[in-house]
Structures are given as structure tokens and as C-alpha cells.
Amino acid sequence: MTGRFAPSPTGELHLGNLRTAVVAWLSARADQRSFLVRMEDLDIVQAKPEHAAAQLRDLAAIGIDWDGDVVLQSERFHLYQEALERLGADGSVYECYCSRRDIRLQIEAASSAPHGPPGSYPGTCRDLTDAEREERRAAGRPPALRLRTMGETYEFVDRLVGRSAGPVDDVVLRRNDGVPAYNLAVVVDDGLQSVTDVVRGDDLLASTPRHLMLQRRLGIDTPSYLHIPLVNGSDGERLAKSHGATTLRELRDAGTTAADVVTWIARSLDLATATETPSLDQLVGRFDPAALPRRAVEAPDFIRRR
Ligand code: GLU
């Protein structure tokens, strides 16, 4: 049994990410499971080794430990390529020449919404003729690769959210810059790393049907999922830099310690009373996924810059 935390090292972790990491860690350690950290550094433009190092330092600072080496997705492109080839062996993978803008315009112009989650691909390049494909190739824009689906619905029981279901669309497997897509890499790695328990932010809830579909097609066991509500600013918007000091470094500069952050996270998860200042280790015995709050939480006052 294995849990994991899989951040994208495109910046420093903020309070919401740290809170998700704590739930992932507690979920694993409460059942004496191993806990892995994987850096989802596929985006070679935005992901940086210095961000990865800062993220690991911050995880350690709040008391999170992990087993074995941190896996870097940037070193595993060959594994995603292999999976792509397996998915394409029956002709299900096709070239897509659409830009994001093209897709938005196509969705706006369509009389009915395409199958799949919001923003789903309307299938424009699914059935191009050879001549049409030649024409698009000649125009110079390199294609992304997508997987042909039937817009079918996948259902699962989230450990916090409960029963959840959603349709899939023709998901991108490789971006048009040659980089493997997150949706493919996450499924391949959770499979290869034998992850049995996925804990992550609920912004990814709508993507989970895609992951179930890819697992089915690749013959990978589906792990259990727990999607944790995000932390919002006082305006109800998802926590962002504009809300104040949201990273451990910024907070420390403003006089808030890592222990203060752990205390806030513990209280926000209903794992500590208003007067306790527990360490993460002390929370392990209290963790019960069924008792976690299901609401989005508001960031603490200490993030406001004085
Ligand atoms: N790398 C993703 C993120 O930082 C999380 C992926 C996952 O946990 O499945 O949002």
C-alpha cells in the first residue's frame, strides 16, 4: 500500500498545497504505508530544479518525510512514450492540429456542447482525411496526439467526496511541443510506482474519469482517490499570491513559523483543538479520512501582509 504527493515544481508550495501534502502523508502513515514524492516537472519551461528543491525543503520543514528517492517525471519520458505506443497500437491515437484558441472557437460555434468535462475537445481532427492531414502538416503547426474515446462515463467512489462520475473526452497524450501530457504521465507513474492511494486537490476531480479510462486501457489498477477541497482567500477565490504571504518562506519572513503553519493545517482539518499546537507525528493516530471536513477552507489571517 503506497501513498504519494506529486507537486509540479513551477513555484513554491503555498498553504493549500502544503495542506494537501499533509493529508496525503497522514493518509499513508496512519495505515503504516509507504509515502512517495514525485516531481511532476514535465513542463520544462516552467518547472525548475530550484523550485523542486524549495518544495522538498518546505515539506521537510513541516515534518513530512518520504520513502526512497524523489522521482522526476522529466527523466521518464521514455516510459510515457512506451505507454503512448501501447495506446496507439489499435489505431486509437490521432494527430490534432488545433490550438487552444481553435478549440475555444469550435466549442463556441457548436450548437451542442461536446461530450466530456468542461472545455472538452470537440473532435475536430478525429476523422481527418489523409489529404486534410497533409494540408495541416504543410501549414507547419506540429500536432498534439490525442486518444480516441467514445465520451463514455467513468464512475468512482472518492474517499471524501463519495460517489463521483464524469465523461471523458479525447484526451491529449502528447502535447504539440512533444512533451508528454500530465494525464498520461500521472497514470503511468502511479501505476509503475504501485501507488494505491491518491490524495490530491479537488481541482483534479473532473480529470479523474480520464485517469480511470487510461488505467483501463493500459491495464493499470485504479488506486483509491481522495480529493481534498482547496484553500481559498477571504474573497472565496482559490488561494493566490495576491492574497498575501502564502508560501512558507514568505510566512517565515512575516514571523509565522513552520510549527504555526502545521497548527493551522491541523485545526483546518478538524484534527486539533483551538488551543493545541501538535506536530504532524502526533496527528497520525487521529487521522480518519471519513471525518475530514468537506468544505473549502479559508486561509488564516496570518497570511495578510501587515
Ligand atoms: N502535479 C499535479 C499538481 O501539482 C498534481 C497531480 C496529482 O496529484 O495527481 O497539481
PDB file of N, CA, C and O in Angstrom, residues 83-112:
ATOM      1  N   ALA A  83       3.949   3.953 -23.206  1.00  0.00           N
ATOM      2  CA  ALA A  83       2.509   3.842 -22.938  1.00  0.00           C
ATOM      3  C   ALA A  83       1.718   4.400 -24.123  1.00  0.00           C
ATOM      4  O   ALA A  83       0.707   3.820 -24.533  1.00  0.00           O
ATOM      5  N   LEU A  84       2.204   5.494 -24.672  1.00  0.00           N
ATOM      6  CA  LEU A  84       1.550   6.106 -25.837  1.00  0.00           C
ATOM      7  C   LEU A  84       1.505   5.104 -26.994  1.00  0.00           C
ATOM      8  O   LEU A  84       0.487   4.948 -27.676  1.00  0.00           O
ATOM      9  N   GLU A  85       2.608   4.402 -27.184  1.00  0.00           N
ATOM     10  CA  GLU A  85       2.651   3.431 -28.277  1.00  0.00           C
ATOM     11  C   GLU A  85       1.680   2.284 -28.026  1.00  0.00           C
ATOM     12  O   GLU A  85       1.023   1.794 -28.938  1.00  0.00           O
ATOM     13  N   ARG A  86       1.583   1.886 -26.768  1.00  0.00           N
ATOM     14  CA  ARG A  86       0.626   0.813 -26.450  1.00  0.00           C
ATOM     15  C   ARG A  86      -0.808   1.259 -26.721  1.00  0.00           C
ATOM     16  O   ARG A  86      -1.613   0.520 -27.266  1.00  0.00           O
ATOM     17  N   LEU A  87      -1.098   2.503 -26.328  1.00  0.00           N
ATOM     18  CA  LEU A  87      -2.461   3.018 -26.538  1.00  0.00           C
ATOM     19  C   LEU A  87      -2.778   3.158 -28.029  1.00  0.00           C
ATOM     20  O   LEU A  87      -3.926   3.013 -28.442  1.00  0.00           O
ATOM     21  N   GLY A  88      -1.711   3.412 -28.814  1.00  0.00           N
ATOM     22  CA  GLY A  88      -1.923   3.650 -30.244  1.00  0.00           C
ATOM     23  C   GLY A  88      -1.884   2.392 -31.081  1.00  0.00           C
ATOM     24  O   GLY A  88      -2.153   2.427 -32.283  1.00  0.00           O
ATOM     25  N   ALA A  89      -1.556   1.264 -30.463  1.00  0.00           N
ATOM     26  CA  ALA A  89      -1.357   0.024 -31.229  1.00  0.00           C
ATOM     27  C   ALA A  89      -2.602  -0.356 -32.021  1.00  0.00           C
ATOM     28  O   ALA A  89      -2.505  -0.971 -33.085  1.00  0.00           O
ATOM     29  N   ASP A  90      -3.782   0.019 -31.528  1.00  0.00           N
ATOM     30  CA  ASP A  90      -5.017  -0.335 -32.259  1.00  0.00           C
ATOM     31  C   ASP A  90      -5.548   0.841 -33.087  1.00  0.00           C
ATOM     32  O   ASP A  90      -6.706   0.826 -33.500  1.00  0.00           O
ATOM     33  N   GLY A  91      -4.709   1.837 -33.303  1.00  0.00           N
ATOM     34  CA  GLY A  91      -5.128   2.957 -34.158  1.00  0.00           C
ATOM     35  C   GLY A  91      -5.934   4.026 -33.423  1.00  0.00           C
ATOM     36  O   GLY A  91      -6.521   4.903 -34.062  1.00  0.00           O
ATOM     37  N   SER A  92      -5.959   3.971 -32.087  1.00  0.00           N
ATOM     38  CA  SER A  92      -6.795   4.933 -31.335  1.00  0.00           C
ATOM     39  C   SER A  92      -6.157   6.299 -31.142  1.00  0.00           C
ATOM     40  O   SER A  92      -6.797   7.201 -30.631  1.00  0.00           O
ATOM     41  N   VAL A  93      -4.871   6.428 -31.465  1.00  0.00           N
ATOM     42  CA  VAL A  93      -4.200   7.714 -31.240  1.00  0.00           C
ATOM     43  C   VAL A  93      -4.190   8.493 -32.556  1.00  0.00           C
ATOM     44  O   VAL A  93      -3.892   7.935 -33.605  1.00  0.00           O
ATOM     45  N   TYR A  94      -4.556   9.761 -32.494  1.00  0.00           N
ATOM     46  CA  TYR A  94      -4.571  10.552 -33.731  1.00  0.00           C
ATOM     47  C   TYR A  94      -3.932  11.922 -33.520  1.00  0.00           C
ATOM     48  O   TYR A  94      -3.823  12.409 -32.397  1.00  0.00           O
ATOM     49  N   GLU A  95      -3.518  12.489 -34.641  1.00  0.00           N
ATOM     50  CA  GLU A  95      -2.857  13.795 -34.616  1.00  0.00           C
ATOM     51  C   GLU A  95      -3.909  14.899 -34.546  1.00  0.00           C
ATOM     52  O   GLU A  95      -4.899  14.859 -35.269  1.00  0.00           O
ATOM     53  N   CYS A  96      -3.654  15.886 -33.697  1.00  0.00           N
ATOM     54  CA  CYS A  96      -4.589  17.005 -33.559  1.00  0.00           C
ATOM     55  C   CYS A  96      -3.829  18.302 -33.799  1.00  0.00           C
ATOM     56  O   CYS A  96      -2.836  18.577 -33.122  1.00  0.00           O
ATOM     57  N   TYR A  97      -4.313  19.060 -34.749  1.00  0.00           N
ATOM     58  CA  TYR A  97      -3.633  20.301 -35.140  1.00  0.00           C
ATOM     59  C   TYR A  97      -4.260  21.540 -34.534  1.00  0.00           C
ATOM     60  O   TYR A  97      -3.872  22.658 -34.848  1.00  0.00           O
ATOM     61  N   CYS A  98      -5.253  21.358 -33.674  1.00  0.00           N
ATOM     62  CA  CYS A  98      -5.979  22.512 -33.134  1.00  0.00           C
ATOM     63  C   CYS A  98      -5.160  23.229 -32.064  1.00  0.00           C
ATOM     64  O   CYS A  98      -4.522  22.588 -31.231  1.00  0.00           O
ATOM     65  N   SER A  99      -5.223  24.542 -32.077  1.00  0.00           N
ATOM     66  CA  SER A  99      -4.660  25.315 -30.968  1.00  0.00           C
ATOM     67  C   SER A  99      -5.756  25.453 -29.905  1.00  0.00           C
ATOM     68  O   SER A  99      -6.925  25.167 -30.172  1.00  0.00           O
ATOM     69  N   ARG A 100      -5.360  25.919 -28.732  1.00  0.00           N
ATOM     70  CA  ARG A 100      -6.358  26.167 -27.684  1.00  0.00           C
ATOM     71  C   ARG A 100      -7.457  27.090 -28.175  1.00  0.00           C
ATOM     72  O   ARG A 100      -8.626  26.933 -27.881  1.00  0.00           O
ATOM     73  N   ARG A 101      -7.005  28.106 -28.933  1.00  0.00           N
ATOM     74  CA  ARG A 101      -7.956  29.100 -29.434  1.00  0.00           C
ATOM     75  C   ARG A 101      -8.934  28.454 -30.414  1.00  0.00           C
ATOM     76  O   ARG A 101     -10.140  28.684 -30.342  1.00  0.00           O
ATOM     77  N   ASP A 102      -8.383  27.622 -31.316  1.00  0.00           N
ATOM     78  CA  ASP A 102      -9.266  26.902 -32.263  1.00  0.00           C
ATOM     79  C   ASP A 102     -10.339  26.147 -31.497  1.00  0.00           C
ATOM     80  O   ASP A 102     -11.514  26.167 -31.857  1.00  0.00           O
ATOM     81  N   ILE A 103      -9.911  25.469 -30.423  1.00  0.00           N
ATOM     82  CA  ILE A 103     -10.853  24.617 -29.678  1.00  0.00           C
ATOM     83  C   ILE A 103     -11.926  25.481 -29.031  1.00  0.00           C
ATOM     84  O   ILE A 103     -13.112  25.157 -29.086  1.00  0.00           O
ATOM     85  N   ARG A 104     -11.500  26.616 -28.474  1.00  0.00           N
ATOM     86  CA  ARG A 104     -12.475  27.500 -27.832  1.00  0.00           C
ATOM     87  C   ARG A 104     -13.498  27.983 -28.861  1.00  0.00           C
ATOM     88  O   ARG A 104     -14.705  27.947 -28.630  1.00  0.00           O
ATOM     89  N   LEU A 105     -13.004  28.378 -30.018  1.00  0.00           N
ATOM     90  CA  LEU A 105     -13.918  28.885 -31.051  1.00  0.00           C
ATOM     91  C   LEU A 105     -14.856  27.774 -31.539  1.00  0.00           C
ATOM     92  O   LEU A 105     -16.044  28.005 -31.762  1.00  0.00           O
ATOM     93  N   GLN A 106     -14.300  26.558 -31.672  1.00  0.00           N
ATOM     94  CA  GLN A 106     -15.144  25.440 -32.131  1.00  0.00           C
ATOM     95  C   GLN A 106     -16.245  25.137 -31.114  1.00  0.00           C
ATOM     96  O   GLN A 106     -17.381  24.866 -31.480  1.00  0.00           O
ATOM     97  N   ILE A 107     -15.889  25.203 -29.831  1.00  0.00           N
ATOM     98  CA  ILE A 107     -16.889  24.917 -28.794  1.00  0.00           C
ATOM     99  C   ILE A 107     -17.970  26.005 -28.833  1.00  0.00           C
ATOM    100  O   ILE A 107     -19.162  25.721 -28.769  1.00  0.00           O
ATOM    101  N   GLU A 108     -17.517  27.268 -28.989  1.00  0.00           N
ATOM    102  CA  GLU A 108     -18.493  28.368 -29.022  1.00  0.00           C
ATOM    103  C   GLU A 108     -19.429  28.248 -30.224  1.00  0.00           C
ATOM    104  O   GLU A 108     -20.617  28.550 -30.133  1.00  0.00           O
ATOM    105  N   ALA A 109     -18.868  27.780 -31.331  1.00  0.00           N
ATOM    106  CA  ALA A 109     -19.658  27.719 -32.563  1.00  0.00           C
ATOM    107  C   ALA A 109     -20.595  26.509 -32.602  1.00  0.00           C
ATOM    108  O   ALA A 109     -21.562  26.485 -33.356  1.00  0.00           O
ATOM    109  N   ALA A 110     -20.304  25.496 -31.767  1.00  0.00           N
ATOM    110  CA  ALA A 110     -21.103  24.258 -31.838  1.00  0.00           C
ATOM    111  C   ALA A 110     -22.487  24.504 -31.239  1.00  0.00           C
ATOM    112  O   ALA A 110     -22.637  25.250 -30.279  1.00  0.00           O
ATOM    113  N   SER A 111     -23.483  23.848 -31.807  1.00  0.00           N
ATOM    114  CA  SER A 111     -24.851  24.052 -31.304  1.00  0.00           C
ATOM    115  C   SER A 111     -25.065  23.289 -30.004  1.00  0.00           C
ATOM    116  O   SER A 111     -25.829  23.690 -29.145  1.00  0.00           O
ATOM    117  N   SER A 112     -24.363  22.172 -29.825  1.00  0.00           N
ATOM    118  CA  SER A 112     -24.493  21.458 -28.549  1.00  0.00           C
ATOM    119  C   SER A 112     -23.092  21.232 -27.980  1.00  0.00           C
ATOM    120  O   SER A 112     -22.122  21.122 -28.737  1.00  0.00           O
TER     121      SER A 112
END
